[in-house]
Structures are given as structure tokens and as C-alpha cells.
Amino acid sequence: MEIHRYEKAWFVAGMVLIVGFIATIAYGAVGPGIAMVDDSGGTVGADPIANGNWNSTDAFREPGVYRTGENSFDVYIVAQRFAFNPGTGEPVRLPTGSEVTFYVASADVMHGFNIAGTNVNVMVAPGQVSEMTARFDEAGTYGIVCHEYCGAGHHDMAGTLEVVPQSEYDYEAANSEQREQLRTLQGGDR
Amino acid sequence: MATITPDETDTAAETDEQVLDEERDAFVDKFPTEARLTRWTFLVAFVALGIGGLFGLIQALHRTGAFRGFVSSADYYTILTGHGVLLVLVFTTFFISGFFNWAITRSLDRGSVDPRVEYGGFAMLLVGTVLAAVAILGGLFDSVPLSADVLFTFYPPLQAHPAFYIGAALIVVGSWVVGLGWFRRFWAWRKNNADERIPLQAFMVLTTMVMWYVATIGVAIEVVVFLIPWSLGLIQTVDPILARTLFWFFGHPVVYFWLLPAYLAWYTIMPKLAGGRLFSDPLARIVFVLFVLLSTPVGFHHQYVDPGIPEGFKFVAMTNTMFLLLPSLLTAFTVVASLEHAGRQQGGSGRLGWLKTLPWGKPAFSGMALAGLMFAAGGFSGMINAGMNINYLVHNTLWVPGHFHLTVGTAFALTAMAASYWLVPQITGKRLQLRGVAAIQPYMWFLGMTLMSNAMHRAGLIGVPRRTAEPQYEAFNYAQTVGGYGEMRIQIALGGTLLFVALVMFLAVMFATILAGKGGNLRVNSEFPEPLSGADDAPKVLDNLRLWAVFALLLVALAYGFPIYSMIQSGALDPSIPAVPVSLAGWLPI
């Protein structure tokens, strides 16, 4: 079989492009450490999320912001048609420069969890906890969007994330529920 | 080498009008039964295209806020489901059935072994379409107790009426049965031509169908084993991630089921329309074999941001996906080389001067060429989607429909329209009508898609989601970019309107042609020039379809065996997740 020399050159250039793409992605994982969403969040039954029986599962906690270290936080969010809790009724509040791990679970159908214009982008499936870690260096109000169709009110399912400078972040008095959680944490829960 | 009868150009003298009917050399006269089946499939395809396209216009105007008077935002999702199902399932499958039926008949130069098989498949496609369409459109009427607002991807636990799933299953099974008719023809041909190379178009049809049989295993299991019994209440629960995995097992290769017929047109029809010939038959065969092997074990790249799936499986799918670029890159070379050869044959010279001698006034040619150009752009945005880490920025944003309106929405759809301008006269025996409208229609589509698609891509980058009736929120604004989101919305609404105008132009040409009287010599025929490098240059092993089918299944087993096994190990068969029927849910904000 005869292959034209331009065809051979094109083939080689194509393979270089392909291998190059794979190499950049491998480098992204190993170098800058861009982790993929995976199964690390674990599975969770439908009942604890839908009915709020938080004590019946180790995989999830009562929705809210939990301080886990000097400048690191865990945020537990329930996605339920057509709201994020927290996020929709009250914003999720975090200080700048904090390392945040989101744990998002669905109470009913497939949802999406996307902080608009950022890399925080994950599917939320009933039965699974979606885990994703991010850092917010710039203060501002970010939009949280449900980007997977979830029913007739899907377009109303959105919320906000407020990132404020550390000096303005009220670690003690964010809200009463959150304070309660922080107290629990200081008591050595985590 | 066969004598070539060139297609007449649009400016040909009208003297051929005087040629008597008996001297016509039309496909319809030689294969009347096959031509009739293709006519029927095209008719259904065009009706689906018209309704689906109208739904597209409604969406473009609704979600940009240009006009929201057609439907409520709750019913937007009924329209969106209809748009997806009618265009990517019904229009494509019917058109491909008719187009491949023509290609394999012409290529093997023989009719059906038993036309009841192909017609039986067509009947299943039709019944399936009616069931699915009724279930979807029922969502628009409160008095009809049917609803299927689950979109084209129908992820459980959102639950549609059983008629929707049964209809979807019948469409897939119908395509299998039509394909069986083509394989029976091939086996009959093989008996009499034991040592012959498979003619190129037949090779393309058969390899595409091998890929399709492998790919549809996933959705067949999802729908038949899980969703139909579940929607009938026979089983209580379906695991959402397992269902998504089975769906995307099918959901990526289905795009090649749309693309490969376009490739068939670009490889075999377009060079002839340009006044030249295919550059390389062996390379075309290699490309189609690569698609058989690589199309299916890639579905996890639609699930990069899914929970419940280990990173390793995603990485394997990413690698396979990147290698899937190869056959498309090779296609770009071969198709452009064929066109350059044609341009130079017509007297074109210089580095790019040959482009000017191509027949840009012939809609069949210009449509395919513009479709190919847009596919190149769509290919590049596809590379971004395939990039596992950068996908974080674009997953489920408007970028994604921006991408696939270039691929299925133009590479396939515009090629199908262009091929229709050339093929419908041959299957009806009627000359193409409204030729002036036809000549500008591909350019109208190209312009509309340029506006709509570039704006959708850019809107995706600032986080505007796909699949939503009102992508503007009270609580926050999208990041400011050049032009701003307002400018993108205008482009999307305007582009969608131009696309609908182009669609109406296409349908006007088609229905005027179908309703026109027979008579006169056709200006087109189904004879093809020999490739510059012919089939004899291709290794014989390429024609071993059984071998490629076995390899394809092995690769699928490697890519999916362990992931699905581990999902089942972690309880995917008994997930106890309640169904959420769309027909009862209504609009109940919680």
C-alpha cells in the first residue's frame, strides 16, 4: 500500500498532536495537581439526604460550613429541586484564600453544581456524594448554578457563594447554626 | 476505469430537457423498491427536521429572552426534549436509513434480498417515533396524562411515561433490522464475488453498522432491562450513575453514527461534485476501521465530573478519545486533497487558487464543503471537551451545545441537506426545483450557525449553563467579557432565526421537488469516478469485518467490564432511589 509522503507527514503531525494532548493532561494531574472528581465522596442512602436524618450516615453531615483547620473548610450542600441548601436561601460564606472541600448530595434527581465561570463543576447524583476541593483567592459574589436539567423549575435553581477578605470574615458570628457547628468542631469533633 | 458521466452544472444548456424519459439513467428506474424506501425515510426525516427545527427556534428566542410568548418556562423542557429527540434520534436515524439504503444498493449494484426486512425495520422506526413523539408532546397539554420531559438523555430517577422508553427502544431495534437487510445483501453479494474487494460505499455502510451494533448494546440494556420495567412499575429503582454509564456507552458512539454517513458523502460524493475523484480509497477504509475500533470505549469522557467513578477509568477513556482524533485528522487530509485535485483538474492553480474553481454555486457541493469546514471548528472545541482537566470549565455549559451544533447540527445536518439536493432527484425521478433558493441555502445555514455557535461557546466559558429556560439569575451576574453576555444573547437569537429560515428554504425546495411532475433527463447520476489510489492498494485484512467486530467488542470489554463490575459490586443493582415521575411532578418549588 502506497502512502503519499504528505500523508505520512500529516499522520505524524496528527500523532504528535494527540500524544501532546495526553501529555498535557498527564502533566496537569502530576504537576499542578489538578485532581479529577472521582468516587472519593462515597455513597449515601436516599433517606438521610431526603429526610435530613444526618445521624444515620457517616457519609454526610448537616448542610453548612464547617471550619476544619486554620484556613480550611468543609461545605456540605444538599441539592434538592429547586434549591441548594445552603446557597439559595442564604449564601455560602467563605474567607479569601481558604481551601474548601465541597460535599454535595442530591435529595431527589440528577443535579449539577457549578460555580459559574470557575473550575468548580460537578454532577450531583442521588446515592453519591460529590467531593471537590477548590481555593478562592478573589473576593466577590459567585453564582452557584444547577447545570443539569432537574425538572420544570430547573431554571430557578441557583445560589450564591460570597467570598470576603479574611479580615472581614466573621469566624465567630457567621450565623447561629454555623456557630453551633464551629463550637462542635472546637470541641474536637473533627 | 469506468467512463465518467459528469454531473451537469447548474448553468448547463436546457437541451437535455428534450431527452426522452426512456433514456433516463436514474436510480429510481433501476431500483424502484429501494428508491421507495429511501423516499419514505427521507419524508419522515424532513418532517422531523421541520418540527425539531421549529422547536429550536422557540428555544433560541426563549432562553435568550428575545421572545417568551410561545411556551411557559416549565414547558420549555417539553420543547427541548422534542428538539433533541426529533433531531438527533428521529431525523438522523431516518435519514441515515434511507441514505445508506441508497449507498449499499448502488455500491453492490443489487436490490434487497427480501424487502420485507428493510420495510419491517422502517415500520418499527415509524411506530417508535410516533410513540415517543406522542409521549413528549403530551407534556404540552394538561388534559393529556402523558409526559416525557426527560430530555434526550433521559437520566433516571426522572421518569417519563413508558411510551417514551418503548418508542426509543423501537427506534433502536428498527435501525438494527434495517441494517440486517443490508448485511443480508452483502452476504448474498459475497457468495457471487468471493475474491472481490467490498465496494467502498458498501464498506462504509457495513463498518458503520458494525460500530452501531456494538454501540447500541449499552442503551439497549439501559432501556430494556432497566427503564421500561421501571416505568411500568415492575422494578422499583434504577441506579443513576449506572444508567448514565450505560447511556454514554451509547451516547458517544452515536455521534459517529451521525458523522460517518457525512464522511461517506465527503469521501465519495463530494469529490465527484467538485469535478475530481477521491484521493485514496485505502485511507478511507483505514479511517472507517479506526472508527469501528475506537468509537465505543470512550463514553466516560462524558462523565469526567461524575461522582462514583474512579479517576483511572476516566483517564483510560480520555486516552482513547484523543486517539479518536486520528481518523478525523486523516479524513481532513484526504477530503481536502481530493478537492485540491478537483480544483486543479478544473484549471485552478497556485497555493489556494484551486479553491476558486470549485463549484460553489452548486448547493450539493457548497453544503458539504461548508459542513466540513464547520466540522473542523467543531473538532477543535471537541478536543477541549475531551481534555479531562479543562473540561471542568465547560462541562454542561452552553459551550457543549455550541460544540455539537457544529458537529451533528452542521457536519451531519448540512451534509444531509446538501446530499438531498443531489439524491432526491435520483430517488424520485424529478428534477430539483427552486434551484436559486437551494443555491443560497447552505450559506444561510453557515451564517446562522456561525453567529449562534460562536456565541454559545463563549457564553459557556463564563458559566452560562445549557438546558435551561432562563439562564439569567437575580442573585449574581456572569463575569464581564468582551461584548458581554447581552451581545452573545443577540447573536444566539439572530443565529437561531437565520437557521430556521435556512431550514424553511431547504424544506421548500424538497417539497417543491417531491410535488413536481416527473419528466426530463436528470442532471445528476450515481456514477462515481475511480479513486486516484484504488481499493487494490488497500491491505485485504481491512475488508475482514468479523475481525474488526471482535476487536471492537474486546476493547469495549476492556474499557467497560471492570467499571461496570465494580459499580455492581458497590450496590448499583439495588440502589433504593425513588423514581421522580415528570408527569406528576409539575412545578412545585420546594
Coordinates of N, CA and C in Angstrom, one line a residue, chain B residues 115-262:
Chain B
P115 N -37.2 -7.5 0.6 CA -37.5 -6.1 1.1 C -38.4 -6.0 2.3
R116 N -39.0 -7.1 2.7 CA -39.8 -7.1 3.9 C -39.0 -6.8 5.2
V117 N -37.7 -7.2 5.1 CA -36.8 -6.9 6.3 C -36.6 -5.4 6.4
E118 N -36.2 -4.7 5.3 CA -35.9 -3.3 5.4 C -37.2 -2.5 5.7
Y119 N -38.3 -3.0 5.1 CA -39.6 -2.3 5.3 C -40.1 -2.5 6.7
G120 N -39.8 -3.8 7.2 CA -40.2 -4.1 8.6 C -39.5 -3.2 9.6
G121 N -38.2 -3.0 9.3 CA -37.4 -2.1 10.2 C -37.9 -0.7 10.1
F122 N -38.3 -0.3 8.9 CA -38.8 1.1 8.8 C -40.1 1.2 9.6
A123 N -41.0 0.2 9.5 CA -42.2 0.2 10.3 C -42.0 0.4 11.8
M124 N -40.9 -0.4 12.3 CA -40.6 -0.3 13.7 C -40.1 1.1 14.0
L125 N -39.3 1.7 13.2 CA -38.8 3.1 13.4 C -40.0 4.0 13.5
L126 N -41.0 3.8 12.6 CA -42.1 4.7 12.5 C -43.0 4.6 13.7
V127 N -43.3 3.4 14.1 CA -44.1 3.2 15.3 C -43.4 3.8 16.6
G128 N -42.1 3.5 16.6 CA -41.3 4.0 17.8 C -41.3 5.5 17.8
T129 N -41.2 6.2 16.7 CA -41.2 7.6 16.6 C -42.6 8.2 17.0
V130 N -43.7 7.5 16.6 CA -45.0 8.0 17.0 C -45.2 7.9 18.5
L131 N -44.8 6.8 19.0 CA -45.0 6.6 20.5 C -44.2 7.6 21.3
A132 N -42.9 7.8 20.9 CA -42.1 8.8 21.6 C -42.6 10.2 21.4
A133 N -43.0 10.5 20.2 CA -43.5 11.9 19.9 C -44.8 12.2 20.7
V134 N -45.7 11.2 20.8 CA -46.9 11.4 21.5 C -46.6 11.6 23.0
A135 N -45.7 10.8 23.5 CA -45.4 10.9 24.9 C -44.8 12.3 25.2
I136 N -43.9 12.8 24.3 CA -43.3 14.0 24.6 C -44.3 15.2 24.4
L137 N -45.0 15.2 23.3 CA -45.9 16.3 23.1 C -47.1 16.4 24.1
G138 N -47.4 15.2 24.7 CA -48.4 15.2 25.7 C -48.1 16.1 26.9
G139 N -46.8 16.4 27.0 CA -46.3 17.3 28.1 C -46.8 18.7 27.9
L140 N -47.2 19.0 26.7 CA -47.7 20.4 26.4 C -49.1 20.6 26.8
F141 N -49.9 19.5 27.0 CA -51.3 19.6 27.2 C -51.7 19.0 28.6
D142 N -52.3 19.8 29.4 CA -52.6 19.4 30.8 C -53.6 18.2 30.7
S143 N -54.5 18.2 29.7 CA -55.5 17.2 29.6 C -55.0 15.8 29.2
V144 N -53.8 15.8 28.6 CA -53.2 14.5 28.2 C -52.3 14.0 29.4
P145 N -52.6 12.8 29.9 CA -51.9 12.3 31.0 C -50.5 11.7 30.6
L146 N -49.9 12.2 29.6 CA -48.6 11.7 29.2 C -47.6 12.8 29.4
S147 N -46.3 12.4 29.7 CA -45.3 13.4 29.7 C -43.9 12.7 29.6
A148 N -43.0 13.3 29.0 CA -41.7 12.7 28.8 C -40.7 13.8 28.8
D149 N -40.8 14.8 29.8 CA -39.9 15.9 29.8 C -38.6 15.5 30.5
V150 N -37.9 14.5 29.9 CA -36.7 14.0 30.5 C -35.5 14.2 29.6
L151 N -35.7 15.0 28.5 CA -34.6 15.4 27.6 C -34.1 14.1 26.8
F152 N -33.3 14.4 25.9 CA -32.8 13.3 25.0 C -31.9 12.3 25.8
T153 N -31.4 12.7 26.9 CA -30.6 11.8 27.7 C -31.3 11.0 28.8
F154 N -32.5 11.3 29.0 CA -33.4 10.6 30.0 C -32.7 10.0 31.2
Y155 N -32.0 10.8 32.0 CA -31.4 10.3 33.2 C -32.4 10.0 34.2
P156 N -32.4 8.7 34.7 CA -33.2 8.5 35.9 C -32.5 9.1 37.1
P157 N -33.3 9.4 38.2 CA -34.6 9.0 38.5 C -35.7 9.8 38.0
L158 N -35.5 10.9 37.1 CA -36.6 11.5 36.4 C -37.2 10.4 35.6
Q159 N -38.6 10.3 35.6 CA -39.2 9.2 35.0 C -40.3 9.6 34.0
A160 N -40.1 9.2 32.7 CA -41.1 9.5 31.7 C -42.2 8.4 31.6
H161 N -43.2 8.7 30.8 CA -44.2 7.7 30.5 C -43.6 6.5 29.8
P162 N -44.0 5.3 30.1 CA -43.4 4.1 29.4 C -43.4 4.2 27.9
A163 N -44.4 4.9 27.3 CA -44.4 5.0 25.8 C -43.2 5.6 25.3
F164 N -42.6 6.5 26.1 CA -41.4 7.2 25.6 C -40.2 6.2 25.5
Y165 N -40.0 5.4 26.5 CA -38.9 4.4 26.5 C -39.2 3.3 25.5
I166 N -40.4 2.9 25.4 CA -40.7 1.8 24.4 C -40.5 2.4 23.0
G167 N -40.9 3.6 22.7 CA -40.7 4.2 21.4 C -39.2 4.4 21.1
A168 N -38.4 4.8 22.1 CA -37.0 4.9 21.9 C -36.4 3.6 21.6
A169 N -36.8 2.5 22.3 CA -36.3 1.2 22.1 C -36.6 0.7 20.7
L170 N -37.9 1.0 20.2 CA -38.3 0.6 18.9 C -37.4 1.3 17.8
I171 N -37.1 2.5 18.0 CA -36.2 3.2 17.1 C -34.9 2.5 16.9
V172 N -34.3 2.2 18.1 CA -33.0 1.5 18.0 C -33.1 0.1 17.3
V173 N -34.2 -0.7 17.8 CA -34.3 -2.0 17.2 C -34.7 -1.9 15.7
G174 N -35.4 -0.9 15.3 CA -35.8 -0.7 13.9 C -34.5 -0.5 13.1
S175 N -33.6 0.3 13.6 CA -32.3 0.5 12.9 C -31.5 -0.8 12.8
W176 N -31.6 -1.6 13.8 CA -30.9 -2.9 13.7 C -31.5 -3.7 12.6
V177 N -32.8 -3.7 12.5 CA -33.5 -4.6 11.5 C -33.2 -4.1 10.1
V178 N -33.2 -2.8 9.9 CA -32.9 -2.2 8.5 C -31.4 -2.6 8.2
G179 N -30.5 -2.5 9.2 CA -29.1 -2.9 9.0 C -29.0 -4.4 8.6
L180 N -29.8 -5.2 9.2 CA -29.8 -6.7 8.9 C -30.1 -6.9 7.4
G181 N -31.0 -6.1 6.9 CA -31.3 -6.2 5.5 C -30.1 -5.9 4.6
W182 N -29.3 -4.9 5.1 CA -28.1 -4.6 4.3 C -27.0 -5.7 4.4
F183 N -26.9 -6.3 5.6 CA -25.9 -7.3 5.7 C -26.4 -8.6 4.9
R184 N -27.6 -8.8 4.8 CA -28.1 -10.0 4.0 C -27.7 -9.7 2.6
R185 N -27.9 -8.5 2.1 CA -27.5 -8.2 0.7 C -26.0 -8.4 0.5
F186 N -25.2 -8.0 1.5 CA -23.8 -8.1 1.4 C -23.4 -9.6 1.4
W187 N -24.0 -10.4 2.3 CA -23.7 -11.9 2.3 C -24.0 -12.5 0.9
A188 N -25.2 -12.1 0.3 CA -25.6 -12.6 -1.0 C -24.6 -12.2 -2.0
W189 N -24.2 -10.9 -1.9 CA -23.2 -10.4 -2.9 C -21.9 -11.2 -2.8
R190 N -21.4 -11.5 -1.6 CA -20.2 -12.1 -1.3 C -20.1 -13.5 -1.9
K191 N -21.3 -14.2 -1.9 CA -21.4 -15.6 -2.5 C -20.9 -15.6 -4.0
N192 N -21.3 -14.5 -4.7 CA -21.0 -14.5 -6.1 C -19.7 -13.7 -6.4
N193 N -19.1 -13.1 -5.4 CA -18.0 -12.2 -5.6 C -16.9 -12.5 -4.5
A194 N -16.5 -13.8 -4.4 CA -15.7 -14.2 -3.2 C -14.4 -13.5 -3.1
D195 N -13.8 -13.1 -4.2 CA -12.5 -12.5 -4.1 C -12.5 -11.0 -4.4
E196 N -13.6 -10.5 -4.6 CA -13.7 -9.0 -4.9 C -13.5 -8.2 -3.6
R197 N -12.9 -7.0 -3.8 CA -12.9 -6.0 -2.6 C -14.3 -5.5 -2.4
I198 N -14.7 -5.3 -1.2 CA -16.0 -4.8 -0.9 C -16.0 -3.3 -1.5
P199 N -17.0 -3.0 -2.4 CA -17.1 -1.7 -2.9 C -17.1 -0.6 -1.8
L200 N -16.4 0.5 -2.0 CA -16.1 1.4 -0.9 C -17.4 1.9 -0.2
Q201 N -18.4 2.3 -0.9 CA -19.6 2.8 -0.1 C -20.2 1.6 0.7
A202 N -20.3 0.4 0.1 CA -20.8 -0.7 0.9 C -19.9 -0.9 2.1
F203 N -18.6 -0.8 2.0 CA -17.7 -1.0 3.1 C -18.0 0.0 4.2
M204 N -18.2 1.3 3.8 CA -18.5 2.3 4.7 C -19.8 2.1 5.5
V205 N -20.9 1.6 4.7 CA -22.2 1.3 5.4 C -22.0 0.2 6.4
L206 N -21.3 -0.9 5.9 CA -21.2 -2.1 6.8 C -20.4 -1.8 8.0
T207 N -19.2 -1.1 7.9 CA -18.4 -0.8 9.1 C -19.2 0.1 10.0
T208 N -19.9 1.1 9.5 CA -20.7 2.0 10.4 C -21.7 1.1 11.1
M209 N -22.3 0.2 10.5 CA -23.4 -0.6 11.1 C -22.7 -1.5 12.2
V210 N -21.5 -2.1 11.9 CA -20.8 -2.9 12.9 C -20.6 -2.0 14.2
M211 N -20.1 -0.8 14.0 CA -19.9 0.1 15.1 C -21.3 0.4 15.8
W212 N -22.3 0.5 15.1 CA -23.6 0.9 15.6 C -24.2 -0.3 16.5
Y213 N -24.0 -1.6 16.0 CA -24.5 -2.7 16.7 C -23.7 -2.8 18.1
V214 N -22.4 -2.6 18.0 CA -21.6 -2.6 19.3 C -22.1 -1.5 20.2
A215 N -22.2 -0.3 19.7 CA -22.5 0.9 20.5 C -23.9 0.8 21.1
T216 N -24.9 0.3 20.4 CA -26.2 0.3 21.0 C -26.5 -0.7 22.0
I217 N -25.5 -1.6 22.3 CA -25.7 -2.6 23.4 C -26.0 -1.8 24.7
G218 N -25.3 -0.7 24.9 CA -25.4 0.0 26.2 C -26.8 0.5 26.4
V219 N -27.3 1.3 25.4 CA -28.6 1.9 25.6 C -29.7 0.8 25.5
A220 N -29.5 -0.3 24.8 CA -30.5 -1.4 24.8 C -30.6 -2.0 26.2
I221 N -29.5 -2.2 26.8 CA -29.6 -2.7 28.2 C -30.2 -1.7 29.1
E222 N -29.8 -0.4 29.0 CA -30.4 0.6 29.9 C -31.9 0.6 29.8
V223 N -32.4 0.7 28.5 CA -33.8 0.9 28.3 C -34.6 -0.4 28.5
V224 N -34.1 -1.5 28.0 CA -35.0 -2.7 28.0 C -34.9 -3.4 29.4
V225 N -33.7 -3.4 30.0 CA -33.5 -4.1 31.3 C -34.0 -3.3 32.4
F226 N -33.7 -2.0 32.3 CA -34.0 -1.1 33.5 C -35.2 -0.2 33.3
L227 N -35.1 0.7 32.3 CA -36.0 1.8 32.3 C -37.5 1.4 31.9
I228 N -37.6 0.5 31.0 CA -39.0 0.1 30.6 C -39.7 -0.6 31.8
P229 N -39.0 -1.7 32.4 CA -39.7 -2.3 33.6 C -39.9 -1.3 34.7
W230 N -39.0 -0.4 34.9 CA -39.1 0.6 36.0 C -40.2 1.6 35.7
S231 N -40.4 2.0 34.5 CA -41.5 3.0 34.2 C -42.9 2.3 34.3
L232 N -42.9 0.9 34.1 CA -44.1 0.2 34.2 C -44.4 -0.3 35.6
G233 N -43.4 0.0 36.5 CA -43.6 -0.3 37.9 C -43.2 -1.7 38.3
L234 N -42.5 -2.4 37.3 CA -42.1 -3.8 37.6 C -40.9 -3.9 38.5
I235 N -40.0 -2.9 38.3 CA -38.9 -2.8 39.3 C -39.0 -1.4 39.9
Q236 N -38.4 -1.3 41.1 CA -38.7 -0.1 41.9 C -37.6 1.0 41.7
T237 N -36.4 0.6 41.3 CA -35.3 1.5 41.4 C -34.2 1.3 40.4
V238 N -33.6 2.4 40.0 CA -32.5 2.3 39.0 C -31.4 3.2 39.5
D239 N -30.1 2.7 39.4 CA -29.0 3.5 39.9 C -28.7 4.5 38.9
P240 N -28.7 5.8 39.3 CA -28.5 6.9 38.3 C -27.1 6.8 37.6
I241 N -26.0 6.5 38.3 CA -24.7 6.5 37.7 C -24.6 5.3 36.8
L242 N -25.1 4.2 37.2 CA -25.1 3.0 36.2 C -25.8 3.3 35.0
A243 N -27.0 4.0 35.1 CA -27.8 4.3 33.9 C -27.0 5.3 33.0
R244 N -26.4 6.3 33.7 CA -25.6 7.3 32.9 C -24.5 6.6 32.2
T245 N -23.9 5.6 32.8 CA -22.7 4.9 32.2 C -23.2 4.2 31.0
L246 N -24.4 3.5 31.1 CA -24.9 2.7 30.0 C -25.3 3.7 28.9
F247 N -25.9 4.8 29.3 CA -26.3 5.8 28.3 C -25.1 6.3 27.5
W248 N -24.0 6.7 28.2 CA -22.9 7.3 27.5 C -22.0 6.2 26.8
F249 N -22.2 4.9 27.2 CA -21.6 3.8 26.4 C -22.1 4.0 24.9
F250 N -23.4 4.3 24.8 CA -24.0 4.6 23.5 C -23.9 6.0 23.1
G251 N -23.9 6.9 24.0 CA -24.1 8.3 23.7 C -23.0 9.0 23.0
H252 N -21.7 8.4 23.2 CA -20.7 9.0 22.4 C -20.6 8.4 21.0
P253 N -20.6 7.0 20.9 CA -20.5 6.4 19.5 C -21.7 6.8 18.6
V254 N -22.8 7.2 19.3 CA -24.0 7.6 18.4 C -23.6 8.8 17.6
V255 N -22.6 9.6 18.1 CA -22.2 10.8 17.3 C -21.5 10.3 16.0
Y256 N -20.8 9.2 16.1 CA -20.2 8.7 14.9 C -21.2 8.0 14.0
F257 N -22.3 7.5 14.5 CA -23.3 7.0 13.7 C -23.9 8.2 12.8
W258 N -23.8 9.4 13.4 CA -24.3 10.6 12.6 C -23.2 11.0 11.6
L259 N -21.9 11.0 12.1 CA -20.8 11.6 11.4 C -20.4 10.7 10.2
L260 N -20.4 9.4 10.4 CA -19.9 8.5 9.3 C -20.7 8.6 8.0
P261 N -22.0 8.7 8.1 CA -22.7 9.0 6.8 C -22.2 10.3 6.1
A262 N -21.9 11.3 6.9 CA -21.4 12.5 6.4 C -20.0 12.3 5.7

